[in-house]
Short mmCIF file of C-alpha atoms in Angstrom, two decimals:
data_model
loop_
_atom_site.label_atom_id
_atom_site.label_comp_id
_atom_site.label_asym_id
_atom_site.label_seq_id
_atom_site.Cartn_x
_atom_site.Cartn_y
_atom_site.Cartn_z
CA MET A 1 43.56 -16.27 24.95
CA THR A 2 41.70 -13.09 24.35
CA LEU A 3 41.13 -14.19 20.80
CA PHE A 4 39.83 -17.62 21.77
CA LEU A 5 37.43 -15.78 24.20
CA GLN A 6 36.31 -13.29 21.58
CA GLN A 7 35.57 -16.06 19.01
CA PHE A 8 33.80 -18.08 21.72
CA VAL A 9 31.33 -15.29 22.52
CA ASN A 10 30.78 -14.83 18.77
CA GLY A 11 30.29 -18.66 18.39
CA ILE A 12 27.64 -18.60 21.26
CA ALA A 13 26.00 -15.56 19.47
CA LEU A 14 25.71 -17.50 16.39
CA GLY A 15 24.83 -20.74 17.96
CA SER A 16 21.92 -19.15 19.83
CA VAL A 17 20.37 -18.30 16.24
CA TYR A 18 21.15 -21.74 14.82
CA SER A 19 19.63 -23.30 17.84
CA LEU A 20 16.53 -21.12 17.64
CA VAL A 21 16.10 -22.19 13.88
CA ALA A 22 16.78 -25.88 14.56
CA LEU A 23 14.30 -25.88 17.57
CA GLY A 24 11.43 -24.74 15.22
CA LEU A 25 12.43 -27.35 12.32
CA THR A 26 12.92 -30.31 14.98
CA LEU A 27 9.54 -29.57 16.64
CA VAL A 28 7.78 -29.78 13.19
CA TYR A 29 9.55 -32.63 12.36
CA GLY A 30 9.01 -34.53 15.79
CA VAL A 31 5.27 -33.90 15.68
CA LEU A 32 4.24 -34.23 11.91
CA LYS A 33 7.40 -35.63 10.45
CA VAL A 34 7.44 -32.95 7.80
CA PRO A 35 11.06 -31.87 6.88
CA ASN A 36 10.04 -28.31 6.62
CA PHE A 37 12.53 -26.59 4.13
CA ALA A 38 10.22 -23.52 4.36
CA HIS A 39 11.10 -22.82 7.70
CA GLY A 40 14.07 -21.16 6.26
CA ALA A 41 11.54 -18.70 4.54
CA LEU A 42 9.90 -18.47 7.67
CA TYR A 43 13.17 -17.14 9.32
CA MET A 44 13.68 -14.70 6.37
CA ALA A 45 10.18 -13.45 6.66
CA GLY A 46 10.67 -12.77 10.49
CA ALA A 47 13.80 -10.62 9.71
CA TYR A 48 11.74 -8.71 6.92
CA VAL A 49 8.75 -8.06 9.15
CA SER A 50 11.24 -6.52 12.12
CA TYR A 51 13.02 -4.72 9.19
CA VAL A 52 9.77 -2.89 8.06
CA MET A 53 8.43 -2.44 11.51
CA LEU A 54 11.74 -0.74 12.46
CA THR A 55 12.25 1.36 9.20
CA SER A 56 8.81 2.06 7.99
CA PHE A 57 6.96 2.40 11.23
CA GLY A 58 9.45 3.47 13.43
CA ALA A 59 8.64 0.82 16.11
CA SER A 60 10.99 0.11 18.94
CA TYR A 61 13.26 -2.98 18.55
CA ILE A 62 11.11 -4.89 21.10
CA VAL A 63 8.00 -3.97 19.44
CA ALA A 64 9.19 -4.85 15.97
CA MET A 65 10.34 -8.37 17.29
CA ALA A 66 6.93 -8.90 19.06
CA VAL A 67 4.96 -8.05 15.85
CA SER A 68 7.22 -10.29 13.83
CA VAL A 69 6.54 -13.15 16.36
CA VAL A 70 2.81 -12.58 15.88
CA VAL A 71 2.88 -12.45 12.06
CA LEU A 72 5.03 -15.48 11.69
CA ALA A 73 3.09 -17.46 13.92
CA VAL A 74 -0.01 -16.70 11.90
CA LEU A 75 2.16 -17.57 8.71
CA GLY A 76 3.59 -20.74 10.09
CA GLY A 77 -0.18 -21.82 11.16
CA SER A 78 -1.59 -20.99 7.86
CA MET A 79 1.42 -23.11 6.22
CA GLU A 80 0.04 -26.28 7.90
CA TRP A 81 -3.62 -25.23 7.34
CA LEU A 82 -3.24 -24.49 3.62
CA VAL A 83 -0.58 -27.07 2.77
CA PHE A 84 0.61 -29.69 4.92
CA ARG A 85 -2.76 -30.76 6.41
CA ARG A 86 -3.93 -31.45 2.84
CA LEU A 87 -0.82 -33.88 2.40
CA GLU A 88 -1.74 -36.06 5.31
CA GLY A 89 -1.53 -39.68 4.49
CA LYS A 90 0.49 -38.90 1.27
CA THR A 91 4.27 -40.03 1.19
CA PRO A 92 7.03 -38.02 3.03
CA VAL A 93 8.12 -36.89 -0.44
CA HIS A 94 4.92 -35.09 -1.19
CA SER A 95 5.69 -33.00 2.00
CA MET A 96 9.35 -32.58 1.38
CA ILE A 97 8.61 -31.21 -2.33
CA ALA A 98 5.78 -29.07 -0.93
CA ALA A 99 8.16 -27.43 1.70
CA LEU A 100 10.82 -26.78 -0.98
CA GLY A 101 8.19 -25.27 -3.18
CA LEU A 102 7.15 -22.97 -0.23
CA LEU A 103 10.51 -22.04 0.44
CA PHE A 104 11.21 -20.83 -3.20
CA PHE A 105 7.66 -19.27 -3.43
CA MET A 106 8.30 -17.14 -0.16
CA GLU A 107 11.70 -16.13 -1.47
CA GLY A 108 10.30 -15.16 -4.76
CA THR A 109 7.66 -13.17 -2.97
CA ALA A 110 10.18 -11.23 -0.98
CA ASP A 111 12.12 -10.68 -3.91
CA VAL A 112 9.07 -9.11 -5.64
CA ILE A 113 8.15 -6.87 -2.62
CA TRP A 114 11.73 -5.74 -1.34
CA GLY A 115 13.97 -6.57 -4.36
CA PRO A 116 17.05 -8.58 -4.28
CA THR A 117 18.78 -5.75 -2.34
CA PHE A 118 20.64 -6.53 0.95
CA ARG A 119 18.98 -4.37 3.68
CA GLN A 120 20.87 -3.12 6.81
CA VAL A 121 18.73 -3.23 9.96
CA PRO A 122 19.03 -0.68 12.49
CA THR A 123 19.49 -1.74 16.05
CA PRO A 124 19.37 0.63 19.28
CA PHE A 125 21.74 -1.74 20.82
CA ASP A 126 25.00 -0.80 19.03
CA GLY A 127 27.09 0.06 21.80
CA VAL A 128 30.09 -2.15 22.85
CA VAL A 129 30.70 -3.99 26.14
CA THR A 130 34.32 -4.65 27.05
CA LEU A 131 34.76 -7.59 29.48
CA LEU A 132 38.22 -9.48 30.20
CA GLY A 133 39.52 -7.82 26.97
CA VAL A 134 36.69 -9.24 24.86
CA ASN A 135 34.62 -6.82 22.82
CA ILE A 136 30.80 -7.73 22.74
CA THR A 137 28.37 -5.74 20.86
CA GLU A 138 25.25 -5.10 22.90
CA GLN A 139 23.38 -6.76 19.95
CA ARG A 140 25.27 -9.92 20.58
CA ILE A 141 24.38 -9.85 24.23
CA LEU A 142 20.68 -9.50 23.47
CA VAL A 143 20.92 -12.44 20.87
CA ILE A 144 22.25 -14.71 23.50
CA VAL A 145 20.16 -13.59 26.29
CA ALA A 146 17.05 -13.56 24.26
CA ALA A 147 17.81 -16.91 22.85
CA VAL A 148 18.18 -18.38 26.41
CA VAL A 149 14.77 -16.73 27.44
CA THR A 150 12.97 -18.26 24.66
CA MET A 151 14.59 -21.60 24.95
CA VAL A 152 13.49 -21.74 28.57
CA GLY A 153 9.93 -20.48 27.76
CA LEU A 154 9.67 -23.13 25.26
CA TYR A 155 10.75 -25.81 27.92
CA LEU A 156 8.24 -24.55 30.27
CA LEU A 157 5.49 -24.62 27.64
CA LEU A 158 6.33 -28.08 26.50
CA LYS A 159 6.91 -29.58 29.96
CA ARG A 160 4.61 -27.63 32.13
CA THR A 161 1.34 -26.91 30.29
CA LEU A 162 -1.24 -29.12 28.76
CA VAL A 163 -0.62 -27.56 25.38
CA GLY A 164 2.95 -28.87 25.68
CA MET A 165 1.88 -32.25 26.96
CA SER A 166 -0.48 -32.65 24.12
CA ILE A 167 2.41 -31.71 21.52
CA GLU A 168 4.81 -34.19 23.21
CA ALA A 169 2.19 -36.79 23.21
CA MET A 170 1.48 -36.23 19.51
CA ALA A 171 5.11 -36.40 18.88
CA GLN A 172 5.41 -39.80 20.53
CA ASP A 173 2.30 -41.43 19.33
CA ARG A 174 -0.14 -39.92 16.93
CA GLU A 175 -2.79 -42.64 17.41
CA GLY A 176 -2.29 -42.67 21.28
CA ALA A 177 -2.97 -38.85 21.17
CA LEU A 178 -6.04 -39.14 19.20
CA LEU A 179 -7.42 -41.83 21.60
CA VAL A 180 -6.93 -39.92 24.61
CA GLY A 181 -9.06 -37.10 22.99
CA ILE A 182 -6.30 -34.81 21.74
CA ASP A 183 -7.41 -32.73 18.86
CA THR A 184 -4.35 -33.61 16.73
CA ARG A 185 -5.21 -31.24 13.90
CA ARG A 186 -5.10 -28.49 16.55
CA VAL A 187 -1.90 -29.48 17.79
CA ALA A 188 -0.38 -29.77 14.32
CA LEU A 189 -1.54 -26.14 13.56
CA LEU A 190 -0.14 -25.04 17.03
CA THR A 191 3.18 -26.75 16.43
CA PHE A 192 3.48 -24.83 12.99
CA ALA A 193 2.48 -21.60 14.79
CA ILE A 194 5.04 -21.96 17.51
CA SER A 195 7.84 -22.99 15.00
CA GLY A 196 7.03 -19.80 12.99
CA ALA A 197 7.52 -17.69 16.25
CA LEU A 198 10.81 -19.24 16.79
CA ALA A 199 11.84 -18.38 13.28
CA ALA A 200 10.69 -14.79 13.79
CA VAL A 201 12.76 -14.61 16.98
CA ALA A 202 15.84 -15.99 15.37
CA GLY A 203 15.48 -13.87 12.16
CA SER A 204 14.77 -10.61 14.14
CA LEU A 205 17.70 -11.17 16.41
CA ILE A 206 20.28 -11.65 13.60
CA ALA A 207 18.97 -9.26 11.30
CA PRO A 208 21.06 -6.35 12.70
CA LEU A 209 24.13 -8.57 12.79
CA LEU A 210 23.94 -9.84 9.22
CA LEU A 211 22.04 -8.42 6.11
CA VAL A 212 18.24 -9.15 5.28
CA PHE A 213 17.78 -10.38 1.60
CA PRO A 214 15.41 -12.89 0.14
CA ASN A 215 17.69 -15.99 0.20
CA MET A 216 19.04 -15.39 3.54
CA GLY A 217 17.19 -18.59 4.87
CA GLU A 218 18.71 -20.85 2.52
CA LEU A 219 22.12 -21.63 4.11
CA ILE A 220 20.88 -21.55 7.71
CA ILE A 221 17.93 -23.86 6.99
CA LEU A 222 20.60 -26.39 5.44
CA LYS A 223 22.48 -25.92 8.72
CA ALA A 224 19.57 -26.38 10.66
CA PHE A 225 18.93 -29.68 9.00
CA VAL A 226 22.58 -30.81 9.83
CA ILE A 227 21.87 -29.87 13.64
CA VAL A 228 18.51 -31.62 13.77
CA ILE A 229 20.20 -34.75 12.13
CA LEU A 230 23.25 -34.34 14.48
CA GLY A 231 20.89 -33.97 17.46
CA GLY A 232 18.50 -36.83 16.60
CA MET A 233 15.55 -35.97 14.42
CA GLY A 234 12.59 -34.40 16.82
CA SER A 235 15.06 -34.08 19.65
CA VAL A 236 14.62 -30.56 21.43
CA PRO A 237 17.78 -30.80 23.52
CA GLY A 238 19.59 -32.28 20.50
CA ALA A 239 18.61 -29.23 18.68
CA ILE A 240 19.74 -26.89 21.18
CA LEU A 241 23.05 -28.42 21.99
CA GLY A 242 23.74 -29.27 18.29
CA GLY A 243 23.08 -25.48 17.31
CA TYR A 244 25.86 -24.28 19.86
CA LEU A 245 28.29 -26.77 18.96
CA LEU A 246 27.85 -26.35 15.16
CA ALA A 247 28.19 -22.74 15.55
CA LEU A 248 31.43 -22.85 17.98
CA ALA A 249 33.09 -25.61 15.57
CA GLU A 250 32.51 -23.19 12.52
CA THR A 251 33.75 -20.05 14.48
CA MET A 252 36.90 -21.90 15.72
CA ALA A 253 37.60 -23.38 12.60
CA GLY A 254 37.11 -19.99 10.83
CA THR A 255 39.51 -18.32 13.31
CA TYR A 256 42.42 -21.10 13.65
CA VAL A 257 42.19 -22.47 10.24
CA SER A 258 40.63 -20.43 7.40
CA PHE A 259 37.31 -18.97 6.78
CA ALA A 260 36.72 -21.22 3.76
CA PHE A 261 37.29 -24.16 5.91
CA SER A 262 34.66 -23.13 8.35
CA GLU A 263 31.89 -23.45 5.70
CA LEU A 264 32.99 -27.08 5.08
CA ILE A 265 32.31 -28.15 8.66
CA ALA A 266 28.69 -28.32 8.60
CA PHE A 267 28.28 -30.44 5.60
CA GLY A 268 31.16 -32.60 6.24
CA LEU A 269 29.84 -33.31 9.76
CA LEU A 270 26.58 -34.20 8.07
CA VAL A 271 27.61 -36.85 5.77
CA LEU A 272 29.88 -38.18 8.54
CA VAL A 273 27.16 -38.53 11.04
CA LEU A 274 24.75 -39.87 8.37
CA VAL A 275 27.20 -42.65 7.62
CA ILE A 276 28.67 -43.62 11.12
CA ARG A 277 25.33 -42.82 13.17
CA PRO A 278 22.17 -42.25 10.92
CA THR A 279 19.89 -41.85 14.11
CA GLY A 280 22.02 -38.72 15.53
CA LEU A 281 24.31 -38.35 18.34
CA PHE A 282 21.56 -37.74 20.97
CA GLN A 283 18.61 -40.02 22.00
CA LYS A 284 15.43 -38.68 20.76
CA GLY A 285 12.89 -37.09 23.19
CA VAL A 286 11.06 -33.95 22.79
CA MET B 1 -34.11 -55.60 26.45
CA PRO B 2 -33.32 -52.13 27.15
CA GLU B 3 -31.92 -49.75 24.46
CA PRO B 4 -28.32 -50.77 23.89
CA MET B 5 -25.50 -48.41 24.85
CA LEU B 6 -23.44 -48.93 21.75
CA GLU B 7 -25.05 -50.31 18.70
CA LEU B 8 -23.46 -50.99 15.29
CA LYS B 9 -26.00 -51.57 12.53
CA GLY B 10 -24.62 -52.95 9.10
CA VAL B 11 -21.22 -51.39 9.45
CA SER B 12 -18.57 -51.98 6.79
CA VAL B 13 -15.11 -50.71 6.52
CA GLN B 14 -13.06 -50.67 3.31
CA PHE B 15 -9.39 -50.35 2.86
CA GLY B 16 -8.84 -49.74 -0.80
CA THR B 17 -10.65 -52.82 -2.60
CA PHE B 18 -10.27 -54.78 0.76
CA LEU B 19 -13.47 -55.17 2.76
CA ALA B 20 -12.39 -55.59 6.33
CA LEU B 21 -15.87 -55.27 7.88
CA ARG B 22 -19.00 -56.46 5.95
CA GLN B 23 -22.28 -55.34 7.43
CA VAL B 24 -21.52 -55.97 10.98
CA SER B 25 -24.26 -55.42 13.54
CA VAL B 26 -23.40 -55.87 17.25
CA SER B 27 -24.44 -54.08 20.44
CA VAL B 28 -23.32 -53.67 24.09
CA ALA B 29 -25.77 -52.67 26.77
CA GLU B 30 -24.96 -50.50 29.96
CA GLY B 31 -22.70 -52.24 32.41
CA GLU B 32 -22.39 -55.31 30.18
CA ILE B 33 -19.02 -57.27 29.50
CA VAL B 34 -19.19 -58.40 25.83
CA VAL B 35 -16.69 -60.54 24.00
CA LEU B 36 -15.49 -60.40 20.23
CA LEU B 37 -14.06 -63.51 19.35
CA GLY B 38 -12.00 -63.95 16.19
CA ALA B 39 -8.80 -65.12 14.55
CA ASN B 40 -5.89 -62.72 13.70
CA GLY B 41 -7.09 -60.40 10.71
CA ALA B 42 -10.89 -61.34 11.22
CA GLY B 43 -11.72 -57.68 11.71
CA LYS B 44 -11.84 -57.17 15.78
CA SER B 45 -9.48 -54.41 15.71
CA THR B 46 -11.12 -52.71 12.66
CA LEU B 47 -14.39 -52.90 14.36
CA PHE B 48 -13.11 -51.22 17.63
CA ARG B 49 -11.05 -48.68 15.40
CA ALA B 50 -14.48 -47.71 13.72
CA VAL B 51 -16.32 -47.32 17.11
CA SER B 52 -13.37 -45.04 18.32
CA GLY B 53 -13.30 -43.00 14.87
CA LEU B 54 -9.89 -44.12 13.83
CA GLU B 55 -11.51 -45.60 10.69
CA ARG B 56 -14.69 -44.36 8.90
CA PRO B 57 -17.39 -46.90 7.98
CA SER B 58 -18.17 -47.08 4.23
CA GLU B 59 -21.58 -47.79 5.36
CA GLY B 60 -23.89 -48.53 8.32
CA THR B 61 -24.16 -46.54 11.74
CA ILE B 62 -22.82 -46.69 15.06
CA HIS B 63 -24.87 -45.20 17.85
CA PHE B 64 -23.68 -44.44 21.35
CA ASP B 65 -26.31 -43.31 23.76
CA GLY B 66 -28.70 -42.86 20.90
CA GLN B 67 -26.29 -40.38 19.03
CA ASP B 68 -24.81 -41.26 15.69
CA ILE B 69 -21.00 -41.18 16.28
CA SER B 70 -19.98 -42.77 13.14
CA ARG B 71 -18.96 -39.48 11.69
CA LEU B 72 -17.49 -37.87 14.70
CA ALA B 73 -13.75 -37.23 14.91
CA ALA B 74 -11.85 -39.65 17.26
CA HIS B 75 -10.96 -36.93 19.85
CA ARG B 76 -14.74 -36.25 20.29
CA ILE B 77 -15.74 -39.80 20.75
CA VAL B 78 -13.46 -40.10 23.92
CA ARG B 79 -15.53 -37.08 25.23
CA GLU B 80 -18.79 -38.99 24.54
CA GLY B 81 -17.65 -41.61 27.00
CA VAL B 82 -16.07 -44.20 24.72
CA ALA B 83 -12.25 -45.19 25.61
CA HIS B 84 -9.98 -47.42 23.59
CA ALA B 85 -7.13 -49.28 24.76
CA PRO B 86 -6.07 -50.39 21.25
CA GLU B 87 -3.97 -53.08 19.71
CA GLY B 88 -0.35 -52.26 19.88
CA LYS B 89 -1.32 -50.22 23.12
CA HIS B 90 -0.06 -46.92 21.55
CA LEU B 91 1.40 -45.62 24.97
CA PHE B 92 3.48 -42.44 25.17
CA THR B 93 6.75 -44.62 25.66
CA GLU B 94 9.12 -41.58 26.49
CA ALA B 95 6.71 -40.04 29.13
CA SER B 96 6.32 -41.26 32.60
CA VAL B 97 3.57 -43.70 33.79
CA ARG B 98 1.98 -40.77 35.53
CA LYS B 99 2.15 -38.67 32.49
CA ASN B 100 0.54 -41.25 30.43
CA LEU B 101 -2.16 -41.48 32.91
CA LEU B 102 -2.52 -37.78 33.09
CA LEU B 103 -2.96 -37.69 29.29
CA GLY B 104 -5.19 -40.26 29.45
CA ALA B 105 -7.45 -37.66 31.53
CA TYR B 106 -6.84 -34.97 28.67
CA VAL B 107 -10.74 -34.92 28.22
CA ARG B 108 -11.33 -34.17 31.77
CA ARG B 109 -8.57 -31.26 32.07
CA LYS B 110 -11.12 -29.09 33.57
CA ASP B 111 -11.48 -31.14 36.63
CA PRO B 112 -8.12 -31.56 38.26
CA ALA B 113 -9.38 -32.90 41.45
CA GLY B 114 -11.55 -35.64 39.59
CA VAL B 115 -8.31 -36.68 37.62
CA GLN B 116 -6.33 -37.16 40.78
CA GLU B 117 -9.27 -39.41 42.18
CA SER B 118 -9.27 -41.42 39.07
CA MET B 119 -5.41 -41.76 39.08
CA GLU B 120 -5.74 -43.17 42.64
CA GLU B 121 -8.27 -45.60 41.44
CA VAL B 122 -6.30 -46.67 38.79
CA PHE B 123 -3.24 -47.21 41.07
CA ASP B 124 -5.40 -49.28 43.44
CA LEU B 125 -6.32 -51.47 40.43
CA PHE B 126 -2.93 -51.79 39.35
CA PRO B 127 -0.50 -51.23 42.41
CA MET B 128 2.37 -51.95 40.24
CA LEU B 129 1.62 -48.61 38.30
CA ARG B 130 2.04 -46.70 41.57
CA ALA B 131 5.42 -48.24 42.23
CA LYS B 132 6.59 -47.21 38.57
CA ALA B 133 4.86 -43.86 38.40
CA GLY B 134 7.99 -42.10 37.58
CA ASP B 135 9.31 -44.44 34.99
CA ALA B 136 9.25 -44.22 31.44
CA ALA B 137 6.29 -46.29 29.78
CA GLY B 138 8.59 -47.74 27.44
CA THR B 139 10.48 -49.44 30.30
CA LEU B 140 7.74 -51.54 31.47
CA SER B 141 7.42 -55.01 30.85
CA GLY B 142 4.53 -56.16 28.47
CA GLY B 143 2.22 -57.14 31.12
CA GLN B 144 2.57 -53.66 32.93
CA GLN B 145 2.39 -52.10 29.63
CA GLN B 146 -0.86 -53.51 29.06
CA MET B 147 -2.19 -52.45 32.53
CA LEU B 148 -0.92 -48.97 31.71
CA SER B 149 -2.79 -48.97 28.41
CA ILE B 150 -6.01 -49.95 30.40
CA GLY B 151 -5.51 -47.47 33.00
CA ARG B 152 -4.74 -44.73 30.60
CA ALA B 153 -8.20 -45.68 28.81
CA LEU B 154 -9.83 -45.63 32.40
CA MET B 155 -8.61 -42.19 33.13
CA ALA B 156 -11.04 -40.76 30.68
CA ARG B 157 -13.84 -42.10 32.95
CA PRO B 158 -15.31 -43.90 30.03
CA ARG B 159 -18.78 -45.55 30.28
CA LEU B 160 -17.82 -48.10 27.71
CA LEU B 161 -14.13 -49.59 27.43
CA LEU B 162 -12.97 -51.12 24.31
CA LEU B 163 -10.16 -53.42 25.23
CA ASP B 164 -8.23 -54.88 22.05
CA GLU B 165 -6.65 -58.33 23.06
CA PRO B 166 -5.28 -57.64 26.42
CA SER B 167 -3.97 -60.97 26.93
CA LEU B 168 -1.97 -60.75 23.69
CA GLY B 169 1.88 -61.84 24.67
CA LEU B 170 1.19 -62.05 28.20
CA ALA B 171 2.05 -64.89 30.46
CA PRO B 172 -0.63 -67.12 31.82
CA LEU B 173 -0.50 -65.68 35.42
CA VAL B 174 -0.55 -62.11 34.09
CA VAL B 175 -3.39 -62.74 31.84
CA GLU B 176 -5.22 -63.81 34.79
CA GLU B 177 -4.41 -60.76 36.86
CA VAL B 178 -5.49 -58.57 33.75
CA PHE B 179 -8.77 -60.48 33.61
CA GLU B 180 -9.40 -60.02 37.31
CA SER B 181 -9.01 -56.31 36.60
CA ILE B 182 -11.53 -56.40 33.81
CA LEU B 183 -14.04 -57.96 36.36
CA GLU B 184 -13.27 -55.04 38.98
CA ILE B 185 -13.57 -52.40 36.25
CA ASN B 186 -17.03 -53.72 35.26
CA ARG B 187 -18.20 -53.97 38.99
CA ARG B 188 -17.29 -50.45 39.16
CA GLY B 189 -19.99 -49.80 36.41
CA THR B 190 -18.10 -49.61 33.02
CA ALA B 191 -19.30 -51.69 30.19
CA VAL B 192 -16.54 -53.47 28.71
CA PHE B 193 -16.37 -54.70 24.90
CA LEU B 194 -13.40 -57.11 24.96
CA ALA B 195 -11.69 -58.42 21.61
CA GLU B 196 -9.93 -61.76 22.33
CA GLN B 197 -8.41 -64.66 20.83
CA ASN B 198 -8.42 -66.48 24.09
CA ALA B 199 -11.97 -67.58 24.31
CA HIS B 200 -11.23 -69.55 27.51
CA ALA B 201 -10.15 -66.67 29.45
CA ALA B 202 -12.66 -64.08 27.77
CA LEU B 203 -15.64 -66.36 28.33
CA LYS B 204 -14.96 -66.62 32.04
CA VAL B 205 -15.71 -62.95 32.18
CA ALA B 206 -18.25 -62.40 29.53
CA LYS B 207 -21.62 -63.23 29.60
CA ARG B 208 -22.25 -62.75 25.77
CA GLY B 209 -20.28 -62.48 22.88
CA TYR B 210 -19.72 -62.66 19.08
CA VAL B 211 -17.41 -64.58 16.66
CA ILE B 212 -16.41 -62.76 13.71
CA GLU B 213 -14.76 -64.40 10.66
CA SER B 214 -13.36 -62.58 7.58
CA GLY B 215 -15.20 -59.41 8.54
CA SER B 216 -18.58 -60.80 9.25
CA VAL B 217 -20.58 -61.83 12.50
CA ALA B 218 -20.53 -65.62 12.15
CA ILE B 219 -21.92 -66.74 15.56
CA GLU B 220 -23.52 -64.83 18.29
CA GLY B 221 -25.07 -65.79 21.70
CA ASP B 222 -24.72 -65.84 25.42
CA ARG B 223 -21.78 -67.61 27.09
CA ASP B 224 -23.36 -71.01 27.32
CA THR B 225 -24.23 -71.06 23.62
CA LEU B 226 -20.65 -70.01 22.67
CA VAL B 227 -18.95 -72.41 24.91
CA ASP B 228 -20.98 -75.21 23.56
CA ASN B 229 -20.58 -74.25 20.16
CA PRO B 230 -18.59 -77.05 18.35
CA GLU B 231 -17.10 -74.56 16.20
CA VAL B 232 -16.02 -72.05 18.91
CA ARG B 233 -14.68 -74.99 20.93
CA ARG B 234 -12.54 -76.13 18.06
CA ALA B 235 -11.29 -72.84 16.72
CA TYR B 236 -10.84 -70.72 19.90
CA ILE B 237 -10.91 -72.89 22.98
CA GLY B 238 -8.81 -75.70 21.55
CA VAL B 239 -10.76 -78.60 22.88
#
């Protein structure tokens, strides 16, 4: 039982990061129909910005994360402005290839700046809390709480503000959005900026638990695609639920079956869902 | 004749090698109801899309209130006072009726009191929308969606309303209801430019109109001229 609880908490922590990454991906897909593989690079860049702030500038963890969020919002927005805006009206393949190109370009850039070395990110939250026999590192608690806070913030932004309403409107009907007077280019830029900020939160949260390296975004972006397809392309609740479910399934399989098996789950599920229910398990609805 | 509020001069719209509109010149004056008759694919929707900025004319000018709007972005044109209830409606189907209306007033977001007032006006015009305010737009019937589409356009408090085939796919009784509301909208001071295939219904409310064929204006005139025109009678009234 203690083992189960322990793994459950670990799964929820991992799921928090999966969900945050999947959220950024699904938002951009929902609004712009761009399958943004480069989102994995934004996540990686978010982790590096926090790493640099913590190690070179001696910033506090919270400040490092805040700087990372701002930098990545700008980076995400620039991605839209410099690349995807110019591909408007082209085939979806153009955007997809551009996104893949950006992913490898940014990974290459990180490699040039920091080298292929795995970096350890320090965290002030290195204590351990014991609850019902379960050991939880403070960093994991922070991951879980910060993810929930971010998700609630995103929810309020989407549902309660005019900016959020314009994002939803554009996701549902781009032409309708134009006709009511929404500047769809501005919304596109904003959506990419929000997506970058979400990637920064995810990357900064996970950095102290894993190692930071140039290709760290590759596996997680593929898993985020699994989650987004599982949850219904463009669906916000689908991305959140899907992220937690996938992480829990992986963690449990790794504990009770074998670690090798856990890595099979995501992609096995992906193929299964695509064959059986290509529209995803949840109804679309930002 | 006073200076027209909307004036298209020699407007052409090209899709690749296909000329969807050829040198079209039409106008709508303040407070008028003008009908644009034409068959499917004649260019009615393209003309409206050019006015509201969804298509760029390859030549010609579009003036609204004396300002050339033919190069303005679509979201700017709404602010100038032109609202478009488009073909296919383009509602936000997963959002509630109320949210659709609120989004319709996006350009007036700095004036929440005025927006509430407009919402009441739209509810008075289409009481059904008030009853369904909390329902997702996608769950409404065809006629109800048409009313929501018109209501959403009205929320921008336009001086000119472009209505693209509001009778399309509706039962005769509902068509009558929609046209009643068009008259009411016009009585409240909004000019209406109406694209229709249903000339019978449209010519009851419009005083003037144009017939568009293969992208060009073929016939124009006041209601009587159009009703008496043998070609209009044969093609659009079915007499």
